[in-house]
Short mmCIF file of C-alpha atoms in Angstrom, two decimals:
data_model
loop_
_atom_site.label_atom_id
_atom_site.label_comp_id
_atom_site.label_asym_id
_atom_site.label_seq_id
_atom_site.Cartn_x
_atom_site.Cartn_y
_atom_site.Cartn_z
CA UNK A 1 64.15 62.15 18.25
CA UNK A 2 65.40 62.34 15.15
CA UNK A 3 63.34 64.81 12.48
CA UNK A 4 63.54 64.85 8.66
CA UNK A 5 61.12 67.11 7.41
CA UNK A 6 60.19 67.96 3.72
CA UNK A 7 59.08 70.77 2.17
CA UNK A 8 55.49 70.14 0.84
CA UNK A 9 52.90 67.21 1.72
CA UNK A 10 51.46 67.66 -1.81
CA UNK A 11 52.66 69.35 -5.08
CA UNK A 12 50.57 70.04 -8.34
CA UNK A 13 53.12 70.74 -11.10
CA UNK A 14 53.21 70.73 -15.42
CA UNK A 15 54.78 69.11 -17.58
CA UNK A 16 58.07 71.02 -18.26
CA UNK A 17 58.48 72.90 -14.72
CA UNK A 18 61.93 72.70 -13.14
CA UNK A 19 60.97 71.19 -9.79
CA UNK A 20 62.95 71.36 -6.63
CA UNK A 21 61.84 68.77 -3.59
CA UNK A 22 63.20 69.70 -0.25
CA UNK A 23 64.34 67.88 2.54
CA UNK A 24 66.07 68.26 5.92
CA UNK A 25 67.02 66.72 8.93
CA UNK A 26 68.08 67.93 12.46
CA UNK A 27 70.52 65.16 13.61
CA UNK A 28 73.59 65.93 11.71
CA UNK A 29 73.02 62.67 9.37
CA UNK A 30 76.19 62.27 6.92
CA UNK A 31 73.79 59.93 4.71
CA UNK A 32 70.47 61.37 2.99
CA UNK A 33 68.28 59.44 0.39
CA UNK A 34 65.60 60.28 -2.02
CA UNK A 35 63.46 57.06 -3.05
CA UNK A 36 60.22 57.02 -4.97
CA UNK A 37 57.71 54.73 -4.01
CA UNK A 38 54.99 53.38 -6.79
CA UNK A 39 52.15 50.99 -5.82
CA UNK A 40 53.54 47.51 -7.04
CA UNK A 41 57.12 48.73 -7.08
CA UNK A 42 58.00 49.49 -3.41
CA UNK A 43 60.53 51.94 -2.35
CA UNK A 44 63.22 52.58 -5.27
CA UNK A 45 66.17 54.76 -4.52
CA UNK A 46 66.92 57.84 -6.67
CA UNK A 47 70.06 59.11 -4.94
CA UNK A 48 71.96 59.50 -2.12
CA UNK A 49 74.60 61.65 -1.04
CA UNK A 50 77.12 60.77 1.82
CA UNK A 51 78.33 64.30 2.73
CA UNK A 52 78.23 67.82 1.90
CA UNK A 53 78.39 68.33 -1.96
CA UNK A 54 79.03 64.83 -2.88
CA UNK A 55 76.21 62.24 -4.06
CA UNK A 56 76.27 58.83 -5.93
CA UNK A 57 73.07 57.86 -8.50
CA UNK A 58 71.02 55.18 -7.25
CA UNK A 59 69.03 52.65 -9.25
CA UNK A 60 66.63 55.04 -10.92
CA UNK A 61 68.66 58.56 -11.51
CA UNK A 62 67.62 59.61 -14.63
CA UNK A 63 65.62 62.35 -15.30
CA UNK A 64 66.45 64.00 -11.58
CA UNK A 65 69.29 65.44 -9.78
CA UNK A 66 70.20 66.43 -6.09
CA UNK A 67 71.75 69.18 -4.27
CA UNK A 68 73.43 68.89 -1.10
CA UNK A 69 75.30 72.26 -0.36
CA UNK A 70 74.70 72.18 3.51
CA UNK A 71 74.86 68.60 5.53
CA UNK A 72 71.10 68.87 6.66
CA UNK A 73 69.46 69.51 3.52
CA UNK A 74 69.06 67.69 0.58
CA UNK A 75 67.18 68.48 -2.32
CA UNK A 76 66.02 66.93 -5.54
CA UNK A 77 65.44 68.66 -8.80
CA UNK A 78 63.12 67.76 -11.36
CA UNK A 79 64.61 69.25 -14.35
CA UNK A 80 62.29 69.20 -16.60
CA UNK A 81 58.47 67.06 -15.13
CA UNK A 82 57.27 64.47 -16.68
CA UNK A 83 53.98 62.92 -16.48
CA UNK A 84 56.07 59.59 -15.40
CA UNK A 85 57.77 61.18 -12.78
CA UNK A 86 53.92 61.25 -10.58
CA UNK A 87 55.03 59.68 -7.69
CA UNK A 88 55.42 59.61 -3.49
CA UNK A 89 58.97 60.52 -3.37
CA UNK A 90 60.38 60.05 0.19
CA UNK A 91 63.53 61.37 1.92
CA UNK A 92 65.66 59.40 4.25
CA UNK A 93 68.51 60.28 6.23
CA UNK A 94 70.66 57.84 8.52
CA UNK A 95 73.85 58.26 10.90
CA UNK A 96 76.63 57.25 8.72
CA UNK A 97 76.84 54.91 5.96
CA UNK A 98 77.53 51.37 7.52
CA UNK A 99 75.19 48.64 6.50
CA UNK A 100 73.33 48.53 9.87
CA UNK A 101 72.36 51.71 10.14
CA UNK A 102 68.82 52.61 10.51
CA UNK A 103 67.34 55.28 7.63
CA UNK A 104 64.95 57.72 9.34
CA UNK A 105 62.26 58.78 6.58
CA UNK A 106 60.24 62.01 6.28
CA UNK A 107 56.53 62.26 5.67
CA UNK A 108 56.66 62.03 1.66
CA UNK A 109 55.78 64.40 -0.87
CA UNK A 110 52.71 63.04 -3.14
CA UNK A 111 53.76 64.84 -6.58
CA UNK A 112 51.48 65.30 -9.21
CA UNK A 113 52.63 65.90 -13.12
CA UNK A 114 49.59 67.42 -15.18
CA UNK B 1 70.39 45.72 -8.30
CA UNK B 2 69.57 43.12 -5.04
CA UNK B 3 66.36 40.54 -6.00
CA UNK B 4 64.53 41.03 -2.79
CA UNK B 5 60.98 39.20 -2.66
CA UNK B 6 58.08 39.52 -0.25
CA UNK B 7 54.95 37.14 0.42
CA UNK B 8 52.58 37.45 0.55
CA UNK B 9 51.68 40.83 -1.40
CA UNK B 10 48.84 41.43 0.87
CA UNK B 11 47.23 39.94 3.71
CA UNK B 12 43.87 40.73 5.79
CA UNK B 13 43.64 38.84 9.04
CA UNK B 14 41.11 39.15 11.87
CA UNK B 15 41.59 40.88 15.64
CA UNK B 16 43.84 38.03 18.06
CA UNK B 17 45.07 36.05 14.67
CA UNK B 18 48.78 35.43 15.00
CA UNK B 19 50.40 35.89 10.99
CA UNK B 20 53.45 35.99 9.27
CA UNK B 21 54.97 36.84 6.04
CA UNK B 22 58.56 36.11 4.25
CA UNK B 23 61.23 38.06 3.33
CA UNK B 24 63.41 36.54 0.12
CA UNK B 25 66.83 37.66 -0.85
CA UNK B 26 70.09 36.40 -2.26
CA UNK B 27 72.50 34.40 0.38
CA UNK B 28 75.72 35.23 -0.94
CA UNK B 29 77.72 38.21 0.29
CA UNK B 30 74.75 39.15 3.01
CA UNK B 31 75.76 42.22 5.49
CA UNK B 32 72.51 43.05 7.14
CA UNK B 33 68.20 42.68 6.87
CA UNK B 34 66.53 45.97 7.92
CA UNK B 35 62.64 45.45 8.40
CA UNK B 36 60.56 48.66 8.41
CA UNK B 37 56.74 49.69 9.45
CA UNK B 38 54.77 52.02 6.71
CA UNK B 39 51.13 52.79 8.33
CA UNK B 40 49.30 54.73 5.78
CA UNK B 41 49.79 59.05 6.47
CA UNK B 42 52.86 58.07 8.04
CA UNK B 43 56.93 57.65 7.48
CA UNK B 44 58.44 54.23 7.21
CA UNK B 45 59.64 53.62 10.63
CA UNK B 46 62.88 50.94 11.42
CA UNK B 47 61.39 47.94 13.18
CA UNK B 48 64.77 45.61 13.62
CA UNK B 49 68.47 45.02 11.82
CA UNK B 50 69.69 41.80 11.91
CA UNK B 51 73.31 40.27 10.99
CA UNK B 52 73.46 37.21 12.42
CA UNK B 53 72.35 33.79 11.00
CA UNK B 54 69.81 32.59 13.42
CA UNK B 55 69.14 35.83 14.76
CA UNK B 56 65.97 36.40 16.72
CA UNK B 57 64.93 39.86 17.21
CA UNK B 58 61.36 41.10 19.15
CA UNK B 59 59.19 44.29 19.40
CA UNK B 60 56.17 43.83 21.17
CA UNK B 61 54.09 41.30 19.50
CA UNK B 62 56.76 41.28 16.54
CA UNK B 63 59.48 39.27 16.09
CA UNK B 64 61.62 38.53 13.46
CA UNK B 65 64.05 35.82 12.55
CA UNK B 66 67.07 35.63 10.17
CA UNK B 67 68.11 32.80 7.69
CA UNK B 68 71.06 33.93 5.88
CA UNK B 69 72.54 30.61 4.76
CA UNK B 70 69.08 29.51 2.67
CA UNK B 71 68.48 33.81 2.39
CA UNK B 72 65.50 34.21 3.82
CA UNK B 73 64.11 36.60 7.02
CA UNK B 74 60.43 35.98 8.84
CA UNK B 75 59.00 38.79 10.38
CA UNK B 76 55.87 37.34 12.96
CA UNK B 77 53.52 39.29 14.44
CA UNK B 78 51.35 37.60 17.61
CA UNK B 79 47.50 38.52 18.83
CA UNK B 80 47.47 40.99 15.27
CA UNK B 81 45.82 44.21 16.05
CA UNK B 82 43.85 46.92 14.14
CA UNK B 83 47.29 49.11 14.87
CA UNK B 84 49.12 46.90 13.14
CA UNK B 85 47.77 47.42 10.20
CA UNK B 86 50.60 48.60 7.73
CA UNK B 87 52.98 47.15 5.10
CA UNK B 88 56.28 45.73 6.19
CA UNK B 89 59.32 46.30 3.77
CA UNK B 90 62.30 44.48 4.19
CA UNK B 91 65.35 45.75 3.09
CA UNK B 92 68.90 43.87 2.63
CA UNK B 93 72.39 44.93 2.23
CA UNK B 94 74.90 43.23 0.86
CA UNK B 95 78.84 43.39 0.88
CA UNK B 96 79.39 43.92 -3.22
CA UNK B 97 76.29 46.82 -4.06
CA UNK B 98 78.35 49.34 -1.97
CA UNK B 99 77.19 52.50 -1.39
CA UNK B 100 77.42 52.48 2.66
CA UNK B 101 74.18 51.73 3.77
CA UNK B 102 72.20 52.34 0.23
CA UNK B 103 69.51 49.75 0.78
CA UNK B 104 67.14 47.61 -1.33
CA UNK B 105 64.03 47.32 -0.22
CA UNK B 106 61.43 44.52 -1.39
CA UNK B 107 57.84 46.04 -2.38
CA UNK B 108 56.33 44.84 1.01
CA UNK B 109 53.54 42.80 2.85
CA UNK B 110 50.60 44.84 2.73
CA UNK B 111 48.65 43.79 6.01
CA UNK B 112 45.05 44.91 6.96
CA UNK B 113 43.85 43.84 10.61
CA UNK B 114 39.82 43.66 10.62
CA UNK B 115 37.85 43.87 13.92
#
């Protein structure tokens, strides 16, 4: 079965903190997501990053960026928090990147911003 | 970005009722639909991907069918249980956003199965 764990369930952070969500997977994915989810706005994508080192922005970039250094993690980085940026954020990884292939998400991280 | 529409936003049906709910994107340039499960505590899990007009696809008690001429999927689900409580997010992919499989997903049919 295919696993994509993140690193924390919950996070409590300030405004201002550099924040750094982790994710990996055990299934030697080329493709890994981050989306945010907000009630009444579904599942919007932050980035995504196709291999090792390389990422594309995806409808809502700004005010994050990712890291992908080794091809099972990926991790995005929360320059500088905002209150706005209290979300579920949600990593995804799947196979390749053709059109039919199925994302496999991990178990969220519910981010506070005091 | 891809206009994807779901309805209805929410839906509570009793134990043995038989629902469905829509899934609304654009026609032109369709690839694929991807429908997903979300049960509260729990990941988004793939239910079905469908390509071809007139596709059927079926889970279970689920089933799902594909219109991609009028752009439009249905996703059924038959004798509704408490375990299928959950909201159902479709997601489409089209041949012009790119991005390999970078998917947009609609904000989902909330659905609450009562005893």
């Amino acid at each position: 079965d295919v696993k994509v764990t993140q690193s924390s369930r919950y996070l409590v952070k300030r405004t201002g903190e550099k924040v750094f969500l982790e994710c990996v997977q055990d299934m030697d994915h080329e493709n890994m997501f981050w989306y945010r989810q907000d009630p009444g706005l579904g599942l919007r994508l932050i980035y995504f990053s196709y291999d090792v080192k390389m990422k594309e922005k995806g409808d809502i970039p700004e005010g994050y960026s990712v890291s992908r250094e080794k091809k099972e993690r990926f991790s995005l980085i929360l320059e500088s928090a905002s209150t706005n940026q209290t979300s579920m954020y949600l990593c995804a990884s799947s196979m390749s990147g053709r059109g039919t292939d199925t994302q496999y998400f991990g178990p969220g991280t519910r981010l506070t911003v005091l | 970005i891809l206009n994807v529409e779901q309805s209805p936003q929410s839906l509570h049906v009793q134990e043995g009722d038989s629902t469905n709910f829509t899934c609304s994107f654009p026609s032109s340039n369709f690839y694929a639909l991807h429908w997903y499960r979300w049960e509260t505590a729990k990941s988004p899990e793939a239910l079905f991907v469908m390509t071809l007009n007139g596709d059927e696809k079926k889970k279970g008690r689920i089933s799902a069918t594909l219109n991609t001429k009028e752009g439009y999927s249905y996703l059924y689900i038959k004798g509704s249980q408490p375990e299928d409580s959950a909201t159902y997010l479709c997601a489409p992919k089209d041949l012009v956003t790119g991005g390999g499989n970078k998917l947009t997903f609609g904000t989902g049919t909330q659905l609450k199965v009562e005893l």
